[in-house]
Short mmCIF file of C-alpha atoms in Angstrom, two decimals:
data_model
loop_
_atom_site.label_atom_id
_atom_site.label_comp_id
_atom_site.label_asym_id
_atom_site.label_seq_id
_atom_site.Cartn_x
_atom_site.Cartn_y
_atom_site.Cartn_z
CA ALA A 14 -11.79 65.51 20.00
CA GLN A 15 -14.99 66.61 18.37
CA LYS A 16 -16.64 69.77 19.63
CA ILE A 17 -19.66 71.90 18.83
CA THR A 18 -19.78 75.60 19.73
CA GLN A 19 -22.87 77.77 19.81
CA THR A 20 -21.81 81.27 20.82
CA GLN A 21 -25.26 82.84 21.15
CA PRO A 22 -26.89 81.88 24.47
CA GLY A 23 -29.99 83.89 23.62
CA MET A 24 -31.44 85.73 20.64
CA PHE A 25 -34.48 87.84 19.86
CA VAL A 26 -36.14 88.18 16.49
CA GLN A 27 -39.22 90.02 15.30
CA GLU A 28 -42.06 87.90 13.99
CA LYS A 29 -41.89 87.36 10.21
CA GLU A 30 -38.20 88.26 10.05
CA ALA A 31 -35.36 85.84 9.29
CA VAL A 32 -32.83 84.80 11.91
CA THR A 33 -29.48 82.99 11.79
CA LEU A 34 -28.30 80.79 14.64
CA ASP A 35 -24.56 80.17 14.66
CA CYS A 36 -22.81 76.85 15.01
CA THR A 37 -19.15 76.02 14.57
CA TYR A 38 -17.65 72.59 14.91
CA ASP A 39 -14.27 71.02 15.34
CA THR A 40 -13.32 67.65 13.97
CA SER A 41 -10.37 66.10 12.22
CA ASP A 42 -12.57 63.63 10.37
CA GLN A 43 -13.64 64.00 6.77
CA SER A 44 -16.93 62.17 7.12
CA TYR A 45 -19.45 63.51 9.60
CA GLY A 46 -23.06 64.61 9.91
CA LEU A 47 -24.50 67.81 11.34
CA PHE A 48 -27.97 68.18 12.84
CA TRP A 49 -30.15 70.94 14.18
CA TYR A 50 -32.84 70.27 16.76
CA LYS A 51 -35.52 72.43 18.33
CA GLN A 52 -36.45 71.91 21.98
CA PRO A 53 -39.55 73.69 23.30
CA SER A 54 -40.12 73.97 27.03
CA SER A 55 -41.95 70.62 26.99
CA GLY A 56 -38.58 68.93 26.51
CA GLU A 57 -39.11 67.08 23.27
CA MET A 58 -36.15 67.30 20.90
CA ILE A 59 -37.54 67.96 17.43
CA PHE A 60 -35.40 67.19 14.37
CA LEU A 61 -35.16 70.14 11.98
CA ILE A 62 -32.45 69.56 9.38
CA TYR A 63 -29.42 67.43 8.51
CA GLN A 64 -26.25 68.12 6.51
CA GLY A 65 -23.71 65.51 5.55
CA SER A 66 -20.09 66.57 5.23
CA TYR A 67 -19.96 65.40 1.63
CA ASP A 68 -23.15 67.14 0.60
CA GLU A 69 -22.28 69.92 -1.81
CA GLN A 70 -25.59 71.71 -1.55
CA ASN A 71 -26.92 73.34 1.60
CA ALA A 72 -29.77 71.42 3.19
CA THR A 73 -33.23 72.97 3.25
CA GLU A 74 -36.44 71.87 4.98
CA GLY A 75 -39.34 74.27 4.59
CA ARG A 76 -38.50 77.48 6.47
CA TYR A 77 -35.23 76.01 7.70
CA SER A 78 -31.98 76.07 5.78
CA LEU A 79 -28.47 75.23 6.79
CA ASN A 80 -25.65 77.53 5.71
CA PHE A 81 -22.82 75.01 5.50
CA GLN A 82 -19.30 76.40 5.11
CA LYS A 83 -17.00 73.44 5.33
CA ALA A 84 -13.72 75.34 5.17
CA ARG A 85 -14.82 77.54 8.07
CA LYS A 86 -16.32 74.55 9.88
CA SER A 87 -19.60 76.32 10.38
CA ALA A 88 -23.17 75.08 10.01
CA ASN A 89 -25.49 77.97 10.74
CA LEU A 90 -29.26 77.49 10.87
CA VAL A 91 -31.36 80.06 9.05
CA ILE A 92 -35.04 80.35 9.92
CA SER A 93 -37.01 82.41 7.46
CA ALA A 94 -40.26 84.23 8.30
CA SER A 95 -40.08 83.59 12.05
CA GLN A 96 -43.27 82.58 13.84
CA LEU A 97 -44.21 82.85 17.51
CA GLY A 98 -44.08 79.06 17.72
CA ASP A 99 -40.40 79.15 16.82
CA SER A 100 -39.57 80.37 20.34
CA ALA A 101 -37.51 77.53 21.82
CA MET A 102 -33.99 76.25 22.48
CA TYR A 103 -32.07 75.27 19.37
CA PHE A 104 -29.25 72.75 19.44
CA CYS A 105 -26.58 72.07 16.88
CA ALA A 106 -25.16 68.53 17.00
CA MET A 107 -22.56 66.44 15.21
CA ARG A 108 -22.58 62.71 14.78
CA GLU A 109 -19.52 60.62 15.33
CA PRO A 110 -17.52 59.73 12.24
CA LEU A 111 -19.35 57.28 10.09
CA TYR A 112 -16.42 54.87 10.00
CA ASN A 113 -16.89 54.44 13.75
CA GLN A 114 -20.35 53.14 12.92
CA GLY A 115 -21.57 55.23 15.79
CA GLY A 116 -24.84 57.00 16.28
CA LYS A 117 -23.56 59.14 19.14
CA LEU A 118 -24.34 62.84 18.91
CA ILE A 119 -22.24 65.62 20.38
CA PHE A 120 -24.29 68.70 21.20
CA GLY A 121 -23.57 72.38 21.53
CA GLN A 122 -24.80 74.35 24.51
CA GLY A 123 -27.83 75.65 22.65
CA THR A 124 -29.32 79.01 21.67
CA GLU A 125 -32.56 80.22 23.18
CA LEU A 126 -34.59 81.97 20.51
CA SER A 127 -37.41 84.33 21.43
CA VAL A 128 -39.76 85.56 18.72
CA LYS A 129 -41.43 88.92 19.43
CA PRO A 130 -44.90 89.74 18.06
CA LYS B 2 -46.11 56.75 11.71
CA ALA B 3 -45.65 56.79 15.48
CA GLY B 4 -42.65 58.64 16.84
CA VAL B 5 -40.29 57.69 19.61
CA THR B 6 -42.28 56.92 22.76
CA GLN B 7 -40.83 57.33 26.22
CA THR B 8 -42.46 56.37 29.49
CA PRO B 9 -42.99 57.61 32.06
CA ARG B 10 -42.97 61.29 31.19
CA TYR B 11 -42.56 62.52 34.75
CA LEU B 12 -41.46 60.80 37.91
CA ILE B 13 -40.22 61.66 41.37
CA LYS B 14 -37.92 59.31 43.25
CA THR B 15 -36.13 59.37 46.58
CA ARG B 16 -32.37 59.21 46.99
CA GLY B 17 -31.17 55.64 47.10
CA GLN B 18 -34.04 54.25 45.06
CA GLN B 19 -33.72 52.94 41.55
CA VAL B 20 -35.62 53.87 38.42
CA THR B 21 -36.33 52.27 35.07
CA LEU B 22 -37.17 54.31 31.98
CA SER B 23 -38.58 52.86 28.80
CA CYS B 24 -38.21 53.80 25.16
CA SER B 25 -39.99 52.45 22.09
CA PRO B 26 -38.24 53.52 18.88
CA ILE B 27 -39.88 54.39 15.60
CA SER B 28 -41.14 51.28 13.84
CA GLY B 29 -38.30 49.79 11.80
CA HIS B 30 -35.58 51.59 13.71
CA ARG B 31 -33.13 49.28 15.39
CA SER B 32 -30.70 51.70 17.00
CA VAL B 33 -31.56 53.36 20.30
CA SER B 34 -29.46 55.90 22.19
CA TRP B 35 -29.96 57.56 25.54
CA TYR B 36 -28.95 61.07 26.63
CA GLN B 37 -29.06 62.93 29.91
CA GLN B 38 -29.82 66.65 29.87
CA THR B 39 -29.13 68.91 32.84
CA PRO B 40 -28.83 72.70 33.07
CA GLY B 41 -25.24 72.45 34.19
CA GLN B 42 -23.84 69.75 31.90
CA GLY B 43 -26.09 70.12 28.89
CA LEU B 44 -26.77 67.06 26.76
CA GLN B 45 -24.56 64.08 27.48
CA PHE B 46 -24.50 60.71 25.77
CA LEU B 47 -25.26 57.73 28.00
CA PHE B 48 -25.22 54.68 25.72
CA GLU B 49 -26.29 53.27 22.39
CA TYR B 50 -27.84 49.93 21.56
CA PHE B 51 -28.21 48.10 18.27
CA SER B 52 -29.49 44.56 17.82
CA GLU B 53 -29.64 44.08 21.59
CA THR B 54 -25.94 44.92 21.96
CA GLN B 55 -24.44 47.95 23.61
CA ARG B 56 -22.25 49.55 20.95
CA ASN B 57 -21.14 52.68 22.69
CA LYS B 58 -21.11 54.01 26.24
CA GLY B 59 -20.64 57.49 27.64
CA ASN B 60 -18.71 58.53 30.69
CA PHE B 61 -21.23 57.68 33.38
CA PRO B 62 -20.86 55.54 36.53
CA GLY B 63 -21.92 51.93 36.58
CA ARG B 64 -25.16 52.89 38.33
CA PHE B 65 -26.43 53.73 34.86
CA SER B 66 -27.26 50.71 32.77
CA GLY B 67 -29.45 49.82 29.87
CA ARG B 68 -30.61 47.06 27.63
CA GLN B 69 -32.39 46.51 24.37
CA PHE B 70 -34.95 43.85 23.59
CA SER B 71 -35.47 41.85 20.43
CA ASN B 72 -38.26 44.21 19.33
CA SER B 73 -35.76 47.13 19.60
CA ARG B 74 -37.47 48.60 22.65
CA SER B 75 -34.97 49.79 25.22
CA GLU B 76 -34.85 50.42 28.93
CA MET B 77 -32.39 52.29 31.03
CA ASN B 78 -31.95 51.84 34.73
CA VAL B 79 -30.37 54.05 37.34
CA SER B 80 -29.66 52.45 40.70
CA THR B 81 -28.94 54.12 44.02
CA LEU B 82 -30.27 57.45 42.84
CA GLU B 83 -28.47 60.65 43.77
CA LEU B 84 -29.77 64.21 43.75
CA GLY B 85 -27.52 64.93 40.78
CA ASP B 86 -29.36 62.35 38.68
CA SER B 87 -32.30 64.74 38.43
CA ALA B 88 -32.49 65.44 34.73
CA LEU B 89 -34.38 65.06 31.49
CA TYR B 90 -33.57 61.67 29.96
CA LEU B 91 -33.97 61.59 26.20
CA CYS B 92 -34.16 58.55 24.00
CA ALA B 93 -33.23 58.68 20.32
CA SER B 94 -33.84 56.21 17.54
CA SER B 95 -32.41 55.67 14.09
CA LEU B 96 -32.43 52.92 11.49
CA GLU B 97 -28.98 51.70 12.41
CA PRO B 98 -25.71 53.32 13.40
CA GLY B 99 -23.32 54.44 10.75
CA LEU B 100 -25.68 55.04 7.84
CA LYS B 101 -24.69 58.12 5.89
CA TYR B 102 -28.11 59.74 5.69
CA ASP B 103 -29.70 58.27 8.77
CA THR B 104 -31.69 60.85 10.69
CA ILE B 105 -31.82 60.57 14.45
CA TYR B 106 -35.19 61.22 16.07
CA PHE B 107 -35.86 61.88 19.73
CA GLY B 108 -38.73 61.20 22.06
CA GLU B 109 -40.42 63.64 24.42
CA GLY B 110 -38.14 62.64 27.26
CA SER B 111 -38.62 61.48 30.83
CA TRP B 112 -38.31 64.12 33.53
CA LEU B 113 -36.74 62.56 36.62
CA THR B 114 -36.65 64.41 39.93
CA VAL B 115 -34.70 62.91 42.82
CA VAL B 116 -35.59 64.25 46.27
#
């Protein structure tokens, strides 16, 4: 069965520094997609970045990059130059295998990031 | 471009009542999924709809149901509410299930409190 593990329940980072949020996944499928979402206290789940299992290059979106190590089954999120507004819960998620034609996401337990001024 | 819209944002219901939540996906998106988020269980998949058909269903009792309309808007219904149904209900939309580079976007969620 597919599984997502986020081992850091909470993290602190100084404003303007970079931070890495860990995510490991377990799947026996070759084709899958990995997502990172940000959830502020308001509840909205904000899409940050996506990595497909066949993508050879790490995904980047502005200050967000995904450190994808397929052999280790890890998909860590790197936030560069942290800002106070980055304080939120961060979720790593994996989509069901594409051959299942499913859009179902499996989520990790999340990491609460606090940015200190 | 409007995002995923969920209504209502907040609601309080009494045990035994039923509730209907609504979700309008991003224009052009035809796949809608629903998730329940609680502190204890985290984010759990409820169901997914595409072209008015339920394609996938999570492990929830039959009190949880949903549907999708021809304009891709979706509703979910919970009957005979229990205290444990108190949660944030999130709706997600995508172009269609199974696309390789299809990004899944979420709405702001509906906060349900059962008293």
